XYZ file of C-alpha atoms in Angstrom:
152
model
C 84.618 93.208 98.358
C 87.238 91.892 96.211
C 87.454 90.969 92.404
C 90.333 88.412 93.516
C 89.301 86.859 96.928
C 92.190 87.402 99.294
C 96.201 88.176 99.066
C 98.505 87.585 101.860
C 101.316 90.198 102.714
C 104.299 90.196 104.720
C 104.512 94.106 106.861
C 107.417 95.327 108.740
C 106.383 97.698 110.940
C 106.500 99.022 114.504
C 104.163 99.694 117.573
C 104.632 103.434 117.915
C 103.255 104.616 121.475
C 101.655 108.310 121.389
C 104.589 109.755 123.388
C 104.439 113.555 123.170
C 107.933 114.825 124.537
C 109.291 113.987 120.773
C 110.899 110.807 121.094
C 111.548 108.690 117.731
C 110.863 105.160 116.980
C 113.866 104.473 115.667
C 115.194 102.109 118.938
C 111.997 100.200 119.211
C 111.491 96.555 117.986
C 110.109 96.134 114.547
C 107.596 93.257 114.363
C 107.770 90.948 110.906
C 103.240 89.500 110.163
C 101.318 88.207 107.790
C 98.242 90.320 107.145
C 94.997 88.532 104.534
C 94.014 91.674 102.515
C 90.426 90.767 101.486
C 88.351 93.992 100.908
C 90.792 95.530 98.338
C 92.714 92.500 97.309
C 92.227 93.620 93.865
C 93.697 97.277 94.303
C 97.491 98.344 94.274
C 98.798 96.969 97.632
C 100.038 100.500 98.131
C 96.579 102.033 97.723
C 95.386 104.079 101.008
C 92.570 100.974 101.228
C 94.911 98.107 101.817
C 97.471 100.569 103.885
C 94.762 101.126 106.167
C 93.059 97.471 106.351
C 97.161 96.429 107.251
C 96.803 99.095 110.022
C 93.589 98.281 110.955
C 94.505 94.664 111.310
C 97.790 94.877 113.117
C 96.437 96.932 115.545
C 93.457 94.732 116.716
C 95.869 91.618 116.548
C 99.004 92.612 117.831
C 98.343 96.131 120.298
C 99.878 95.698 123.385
C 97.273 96.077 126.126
C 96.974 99.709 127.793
C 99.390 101.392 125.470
C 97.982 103.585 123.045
C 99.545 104.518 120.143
C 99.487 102.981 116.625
C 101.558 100.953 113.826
C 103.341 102.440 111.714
C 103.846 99.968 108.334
C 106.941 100.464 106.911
C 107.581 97.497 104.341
C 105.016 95.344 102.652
C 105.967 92.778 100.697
C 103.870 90.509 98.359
C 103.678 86.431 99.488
C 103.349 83.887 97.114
C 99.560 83.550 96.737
C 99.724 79.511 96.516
C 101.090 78.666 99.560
C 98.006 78.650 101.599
C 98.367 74.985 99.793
C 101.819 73.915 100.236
C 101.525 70.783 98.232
C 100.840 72.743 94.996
C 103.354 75.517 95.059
C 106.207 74.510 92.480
C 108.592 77.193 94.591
C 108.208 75.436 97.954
C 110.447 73.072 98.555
C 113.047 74.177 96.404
C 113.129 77.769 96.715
C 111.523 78.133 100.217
C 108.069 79.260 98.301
C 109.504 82.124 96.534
C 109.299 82.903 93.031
C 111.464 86.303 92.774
C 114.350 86.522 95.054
C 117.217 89.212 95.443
C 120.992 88.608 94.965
C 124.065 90.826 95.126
C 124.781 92.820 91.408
C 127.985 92.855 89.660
C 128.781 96.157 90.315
C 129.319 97.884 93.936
C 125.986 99.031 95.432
C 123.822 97.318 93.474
C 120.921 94.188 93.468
C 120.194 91.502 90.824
C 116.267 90.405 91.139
C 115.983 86.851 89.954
C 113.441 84.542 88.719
C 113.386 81.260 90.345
C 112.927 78.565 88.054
C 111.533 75.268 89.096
C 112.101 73.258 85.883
C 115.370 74.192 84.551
C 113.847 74.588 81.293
C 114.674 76.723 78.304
C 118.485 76.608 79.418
C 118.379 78.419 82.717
C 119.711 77.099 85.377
C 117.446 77.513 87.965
C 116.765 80.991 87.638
C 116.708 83.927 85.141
C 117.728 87.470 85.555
C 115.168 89.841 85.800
C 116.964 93.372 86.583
C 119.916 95.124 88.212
C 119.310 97.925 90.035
C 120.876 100.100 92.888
C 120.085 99.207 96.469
C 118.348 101.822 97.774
C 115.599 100.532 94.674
C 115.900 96.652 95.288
C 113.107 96.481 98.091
C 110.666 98.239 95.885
C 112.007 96.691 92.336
C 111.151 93.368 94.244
C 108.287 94.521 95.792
C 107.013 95.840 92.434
C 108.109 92.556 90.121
C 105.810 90.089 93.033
C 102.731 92.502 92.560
C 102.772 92.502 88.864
C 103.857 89.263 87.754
C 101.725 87.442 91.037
C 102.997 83.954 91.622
C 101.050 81.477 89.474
């Protein structure tokens, strides 16, 4: 079990059937879920643990009936772990719950990740810049700036 109770993610992923004659699943829908991690909520959400609960839970939940194949996960994304209680999460109403948030660079082909800030204290206004980086890395720069800094 868990040093940390539970963590919600958001997963991007697909239903891939187990076609044989070689056909990708590049054409078929991608689904957008929530997933509760709870028996390695303390580990890395890219540790082979939590990639397999996510698999494990999307298919019992969301399998279509008599099609077998599996899902295949291909974003996860760190939610803000206070808004289980919307009433006390200072990013809700103002910034749709999210403390980190993406925004276009500067320079041609790259990403600015922001901080939200809820009290425009310490002169910001609103937010502070966290990093530019290209956009092939934003996803993951994101990805890695929610895991580590949490949303507390």
């Amino acid at each position: 079990m868990s040093l940390i109770g539970t963590r919600r993610v958001q997963v991007t992923w697909v239903f891939y059937p187990a076609i044989r004659n070689g056909l990708s699943y590049d054409g078929m829908p991608r689904e957008v879920d929530e997933v509760i991690l709870a028996d390695h909520a303390s580990e890395p959400i890219t540790s082979l643990n939590n990639q397999q609960d996510i698999e494990r839970a999307l298919y019992r939940q969301r399998r279509p009936t008599g099609i077998a194949g599996r899902p295949i996960v291909e974003k996860v994304v760190p939610l803000c772990d206070c808004t289980m209680f919307a009433q006390v999460c200072r990013y809700a109403a103002e910034f749709d719950g999210l403390r980190f948030r993406l925004a276009s660079g500067e320079r041609i082909g790259h990403w600015r990740v922001y901080e939200n800030i809820p009290d425009a204290t310490e002169g910001y206004p609103g937010h502070k810049l966290i990093g530019e980086v290209r956009t092939e890395f934003a996803d993951e720069l994101l990805a890695l700036v929610r895991e580590m800094r949490g949303h507390r």
